[in-house]
PDB file of C-alpha atoms in Angstrom:
ATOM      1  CA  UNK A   1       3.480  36.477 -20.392  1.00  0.00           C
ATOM      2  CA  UNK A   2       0.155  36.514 -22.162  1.00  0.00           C
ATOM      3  CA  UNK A   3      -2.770  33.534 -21.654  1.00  0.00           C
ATOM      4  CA  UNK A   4      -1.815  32.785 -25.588  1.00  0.00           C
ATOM      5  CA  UNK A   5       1.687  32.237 -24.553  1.00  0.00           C
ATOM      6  CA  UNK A   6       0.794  30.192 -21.624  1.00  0.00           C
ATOM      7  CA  UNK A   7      -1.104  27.398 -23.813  1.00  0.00           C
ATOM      8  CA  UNK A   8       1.226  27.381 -26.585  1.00  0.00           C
ATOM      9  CA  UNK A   9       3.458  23.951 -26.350  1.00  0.00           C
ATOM     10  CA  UNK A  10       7.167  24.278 -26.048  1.00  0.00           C
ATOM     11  CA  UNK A  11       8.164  21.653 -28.869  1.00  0.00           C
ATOM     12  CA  UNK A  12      11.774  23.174 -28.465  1.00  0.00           C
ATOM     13  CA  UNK A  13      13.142  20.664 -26.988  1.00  0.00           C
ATOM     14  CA  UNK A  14      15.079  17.272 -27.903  1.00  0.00           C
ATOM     15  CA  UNK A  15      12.838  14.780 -29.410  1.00  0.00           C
ATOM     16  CA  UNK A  16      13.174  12.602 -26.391  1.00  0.00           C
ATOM     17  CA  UNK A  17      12.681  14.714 -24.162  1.00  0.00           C
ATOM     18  CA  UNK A  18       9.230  15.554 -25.636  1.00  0.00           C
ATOM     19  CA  UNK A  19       8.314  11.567 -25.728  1.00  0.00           C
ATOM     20  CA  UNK A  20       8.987  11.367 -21.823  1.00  0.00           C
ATOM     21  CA  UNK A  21       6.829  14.334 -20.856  1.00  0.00           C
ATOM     22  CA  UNK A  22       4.004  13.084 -23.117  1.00  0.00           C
ATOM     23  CA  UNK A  23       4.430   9.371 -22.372  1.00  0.00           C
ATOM     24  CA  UNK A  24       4.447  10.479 -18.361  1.00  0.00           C
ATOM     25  CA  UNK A  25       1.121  12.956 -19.382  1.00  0.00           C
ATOM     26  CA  UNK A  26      -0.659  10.325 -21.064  1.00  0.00           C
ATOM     27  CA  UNK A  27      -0.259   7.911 -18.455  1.00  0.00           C
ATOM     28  CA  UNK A  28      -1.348  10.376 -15.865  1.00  0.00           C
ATOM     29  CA  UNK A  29      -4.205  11.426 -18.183  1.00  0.00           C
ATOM     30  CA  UNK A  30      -5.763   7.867 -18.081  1.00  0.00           C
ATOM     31  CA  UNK A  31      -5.254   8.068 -14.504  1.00  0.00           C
ATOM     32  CA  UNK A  32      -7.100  11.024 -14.256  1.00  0.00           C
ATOM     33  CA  UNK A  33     -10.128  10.015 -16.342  1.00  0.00           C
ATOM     34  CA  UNK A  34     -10.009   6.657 -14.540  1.00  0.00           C
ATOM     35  CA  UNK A  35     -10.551   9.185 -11.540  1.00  0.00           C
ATOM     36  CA  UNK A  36     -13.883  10.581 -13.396  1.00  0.00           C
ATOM     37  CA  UNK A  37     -15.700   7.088 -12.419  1.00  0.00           C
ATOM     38  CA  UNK A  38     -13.696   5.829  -9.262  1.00  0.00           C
ATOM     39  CA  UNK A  39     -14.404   7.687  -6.221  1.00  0.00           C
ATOM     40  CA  UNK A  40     -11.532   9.277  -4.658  1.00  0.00           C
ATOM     41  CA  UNK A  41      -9.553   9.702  -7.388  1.00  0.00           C
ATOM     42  CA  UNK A  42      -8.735  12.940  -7.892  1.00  0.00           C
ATOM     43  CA  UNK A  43      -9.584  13.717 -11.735  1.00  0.00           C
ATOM     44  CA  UNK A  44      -8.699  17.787 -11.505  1.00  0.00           C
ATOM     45  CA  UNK A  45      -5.207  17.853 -10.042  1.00  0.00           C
ATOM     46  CA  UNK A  46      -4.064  15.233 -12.240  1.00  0.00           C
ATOM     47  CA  UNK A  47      -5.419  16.779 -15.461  1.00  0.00           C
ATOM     48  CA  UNK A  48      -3.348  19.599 -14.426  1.00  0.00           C
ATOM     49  CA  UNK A  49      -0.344  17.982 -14.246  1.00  0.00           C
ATOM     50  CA  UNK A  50      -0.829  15.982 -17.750  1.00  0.00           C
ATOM     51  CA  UNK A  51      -1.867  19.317 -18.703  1.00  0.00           C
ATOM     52  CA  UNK A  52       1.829  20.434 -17.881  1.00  0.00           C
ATOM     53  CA  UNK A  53       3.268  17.431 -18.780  1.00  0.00           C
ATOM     54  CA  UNK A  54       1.426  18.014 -22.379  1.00  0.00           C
ATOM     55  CA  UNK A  55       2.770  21.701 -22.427  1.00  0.00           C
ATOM     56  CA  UNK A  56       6.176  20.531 -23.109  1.00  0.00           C
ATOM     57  CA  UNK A  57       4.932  17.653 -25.696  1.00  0.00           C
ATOM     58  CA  UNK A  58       1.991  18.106 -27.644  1.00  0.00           C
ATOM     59  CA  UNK A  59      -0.243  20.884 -28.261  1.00  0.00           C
ATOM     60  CA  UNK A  60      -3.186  18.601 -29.916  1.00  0.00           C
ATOM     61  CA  UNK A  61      -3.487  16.951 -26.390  1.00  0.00           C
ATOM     62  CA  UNK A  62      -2.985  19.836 -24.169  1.00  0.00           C
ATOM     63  CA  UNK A  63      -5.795  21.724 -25.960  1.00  0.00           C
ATOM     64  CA  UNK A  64      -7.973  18.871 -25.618  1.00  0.00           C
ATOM     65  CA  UNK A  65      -7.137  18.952 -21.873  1.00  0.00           C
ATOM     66  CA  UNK A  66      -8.244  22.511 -21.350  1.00  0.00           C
ATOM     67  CA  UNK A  67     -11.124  22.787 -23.868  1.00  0.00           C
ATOM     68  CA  UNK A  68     -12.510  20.269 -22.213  1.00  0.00           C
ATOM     69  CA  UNK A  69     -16.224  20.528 -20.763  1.00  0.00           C
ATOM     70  CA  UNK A  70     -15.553  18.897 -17.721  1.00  0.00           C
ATOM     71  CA  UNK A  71     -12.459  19.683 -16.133  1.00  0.00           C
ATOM     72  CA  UNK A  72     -11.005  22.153 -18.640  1.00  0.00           C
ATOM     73  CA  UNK A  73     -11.932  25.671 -16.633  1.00  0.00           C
ATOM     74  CA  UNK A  74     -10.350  24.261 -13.795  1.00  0.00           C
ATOM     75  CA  UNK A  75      -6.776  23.126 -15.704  1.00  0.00           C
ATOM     76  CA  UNK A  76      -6.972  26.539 -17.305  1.00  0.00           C
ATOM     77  CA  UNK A  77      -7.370  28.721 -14.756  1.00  0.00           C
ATOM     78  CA  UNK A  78      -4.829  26.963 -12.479  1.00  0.00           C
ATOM     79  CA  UNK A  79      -2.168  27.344 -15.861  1.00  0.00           C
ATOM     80  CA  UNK A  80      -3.139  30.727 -16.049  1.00  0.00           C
ATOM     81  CA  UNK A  81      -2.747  31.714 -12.413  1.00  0.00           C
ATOM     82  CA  UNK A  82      -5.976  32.965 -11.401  1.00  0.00           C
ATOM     83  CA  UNK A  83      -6.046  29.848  -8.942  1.00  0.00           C
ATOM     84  CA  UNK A  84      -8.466  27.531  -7.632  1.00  0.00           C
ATOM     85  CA  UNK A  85     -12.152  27.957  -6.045  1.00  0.00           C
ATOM     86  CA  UNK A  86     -12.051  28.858  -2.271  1.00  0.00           C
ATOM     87  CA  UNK A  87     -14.926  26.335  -1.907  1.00  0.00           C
ATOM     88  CA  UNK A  88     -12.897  23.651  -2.985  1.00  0.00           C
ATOM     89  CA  UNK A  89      -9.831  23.698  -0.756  1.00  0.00           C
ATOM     90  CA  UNK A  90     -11.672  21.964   2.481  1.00  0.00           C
ATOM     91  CA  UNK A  91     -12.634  19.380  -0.236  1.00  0.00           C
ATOM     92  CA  UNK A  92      -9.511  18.706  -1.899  1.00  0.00           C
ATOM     93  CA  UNK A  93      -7.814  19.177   1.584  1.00  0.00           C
ATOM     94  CA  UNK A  94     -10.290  16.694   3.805  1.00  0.00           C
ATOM     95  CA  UNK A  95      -9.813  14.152   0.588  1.00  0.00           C
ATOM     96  CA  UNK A  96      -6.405  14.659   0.790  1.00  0.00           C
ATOM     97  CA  UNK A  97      -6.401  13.729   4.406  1.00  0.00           C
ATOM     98  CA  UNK A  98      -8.505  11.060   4.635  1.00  0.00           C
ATOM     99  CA  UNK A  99      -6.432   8.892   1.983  1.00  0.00           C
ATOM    100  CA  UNK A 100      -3.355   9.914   3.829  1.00  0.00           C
ATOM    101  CA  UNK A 101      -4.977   8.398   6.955  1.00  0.00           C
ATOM    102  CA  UNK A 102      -6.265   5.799   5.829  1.00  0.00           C
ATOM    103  CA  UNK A 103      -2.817   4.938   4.287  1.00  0.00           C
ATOM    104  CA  UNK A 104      -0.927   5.611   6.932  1.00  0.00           C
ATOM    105  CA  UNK A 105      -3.417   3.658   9.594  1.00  0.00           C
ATOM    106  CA  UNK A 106      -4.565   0.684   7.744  1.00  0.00           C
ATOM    107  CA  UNK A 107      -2.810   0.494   4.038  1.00  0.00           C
ATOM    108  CA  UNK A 108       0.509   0.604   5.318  1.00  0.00           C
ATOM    109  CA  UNK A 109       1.464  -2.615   6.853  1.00  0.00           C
ATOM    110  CA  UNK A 110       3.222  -2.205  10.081  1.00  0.00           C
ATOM    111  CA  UNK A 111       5.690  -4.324   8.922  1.00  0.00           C
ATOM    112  CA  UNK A 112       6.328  -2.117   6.289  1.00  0.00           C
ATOM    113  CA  UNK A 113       9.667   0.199   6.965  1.00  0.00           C
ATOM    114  CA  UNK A 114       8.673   3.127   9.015  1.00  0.00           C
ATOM    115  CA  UNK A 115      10.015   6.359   6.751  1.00  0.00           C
ATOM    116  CA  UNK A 116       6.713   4.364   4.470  1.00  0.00           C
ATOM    117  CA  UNK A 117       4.507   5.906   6.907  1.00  0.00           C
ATOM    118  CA  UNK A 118       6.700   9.270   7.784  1.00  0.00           C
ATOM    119  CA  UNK A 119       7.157  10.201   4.376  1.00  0.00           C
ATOM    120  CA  UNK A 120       3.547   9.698   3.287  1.00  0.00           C
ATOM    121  CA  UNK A 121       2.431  12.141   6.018  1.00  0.00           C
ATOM    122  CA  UNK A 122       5.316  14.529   5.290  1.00  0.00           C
ATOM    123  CA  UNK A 123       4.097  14.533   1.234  1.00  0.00           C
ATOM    124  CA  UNK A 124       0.889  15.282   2.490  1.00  0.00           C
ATOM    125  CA  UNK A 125       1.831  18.012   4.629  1.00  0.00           C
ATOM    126  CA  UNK A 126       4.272  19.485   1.628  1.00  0.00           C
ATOM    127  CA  UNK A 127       0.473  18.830  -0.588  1.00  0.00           C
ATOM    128  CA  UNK A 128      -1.241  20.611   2.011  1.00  0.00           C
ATOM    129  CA  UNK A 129       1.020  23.750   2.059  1.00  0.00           C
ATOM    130  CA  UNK A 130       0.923  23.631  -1.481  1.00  0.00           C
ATOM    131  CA  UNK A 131      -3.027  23.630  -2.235  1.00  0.00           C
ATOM    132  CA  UNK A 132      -3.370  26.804   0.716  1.00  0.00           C
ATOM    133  CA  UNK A 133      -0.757  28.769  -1.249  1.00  0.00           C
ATOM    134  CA  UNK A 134      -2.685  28.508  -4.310  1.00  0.00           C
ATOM    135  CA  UNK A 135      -4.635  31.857  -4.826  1.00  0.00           C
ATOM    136  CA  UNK A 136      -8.154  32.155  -4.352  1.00  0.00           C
ATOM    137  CA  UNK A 137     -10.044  31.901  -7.827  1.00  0.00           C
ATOM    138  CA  UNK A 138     -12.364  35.508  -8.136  1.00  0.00           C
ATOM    139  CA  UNK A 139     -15.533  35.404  -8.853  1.00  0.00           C
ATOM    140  CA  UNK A 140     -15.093  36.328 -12.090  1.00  0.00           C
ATOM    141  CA  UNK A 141     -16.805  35.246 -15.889  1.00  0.00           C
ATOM    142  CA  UNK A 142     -14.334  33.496 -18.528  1.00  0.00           C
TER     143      UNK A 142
END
């Protein structure tokens, strides 16, 4: 598969279909820029996913996602499989942890069932697994 074919949207699908995925992009895609002025929020990983979520919708707003100046390297070399900066993953990955713990320790009422708490730190274990297996970005020029 060539990087042309990777950021061409797949509008072959049923019109609702295409409506969900961009409906559920958009929404994350506010999220995510939200995430640009709130600390904590991850902006990155969730421009990647409306980036996804866009690949199935609408090409207008998936190119604006990966031409874009801040976070658009990132979303495009994660869609194009040349992964993420090895410098990042103890960020992401402490981040990560330290929302989970906080979550899990003070967030979560303890009246609150107990598979709340057990299945927020087995998401974030399935998370972590998932960020290490992502390959190493190269140093390498776009």
């Amino acid at each position: 598969m060539t990087n042309k074919s990777i950021h061409q949207v797949d509008l072959d699908r049923p019109l609702f279909s295409r409506l969900m995925w961009f409906f559920s992009g958009f929404i994350i895609m506010i999220i995510g820029l939200i995430g640009i002025i709130i600390p904590g929020l991850p902006t990155t990983p969730l421009m990647i996913l409306a980036a996804a979520c866009f690949a199935k919708s609408n090409q207008r707003f998936y190119d604006w996602i990966i031409n874009n100046k801040l976070f658009g390297h990132h979303v495009k070399n994660y869609r194009e499989g040349k992964g993420i900066p090895k410098k990042s993953k103890p960020i992401i990955l402490s981040t990560l942890w330290c929302f989970v713990l906080f979550a899990v320790f003070i967030a979560i009422p303890n009246s609150a069932p107990p598979i709340s708490k057990i299945s927020t730190l087995i998401l974030a274990i399935i998370g972590t697994v998932f960020i290490l297996k992502i390959p190493n970005l190269q140093n390498m020029e776009d």
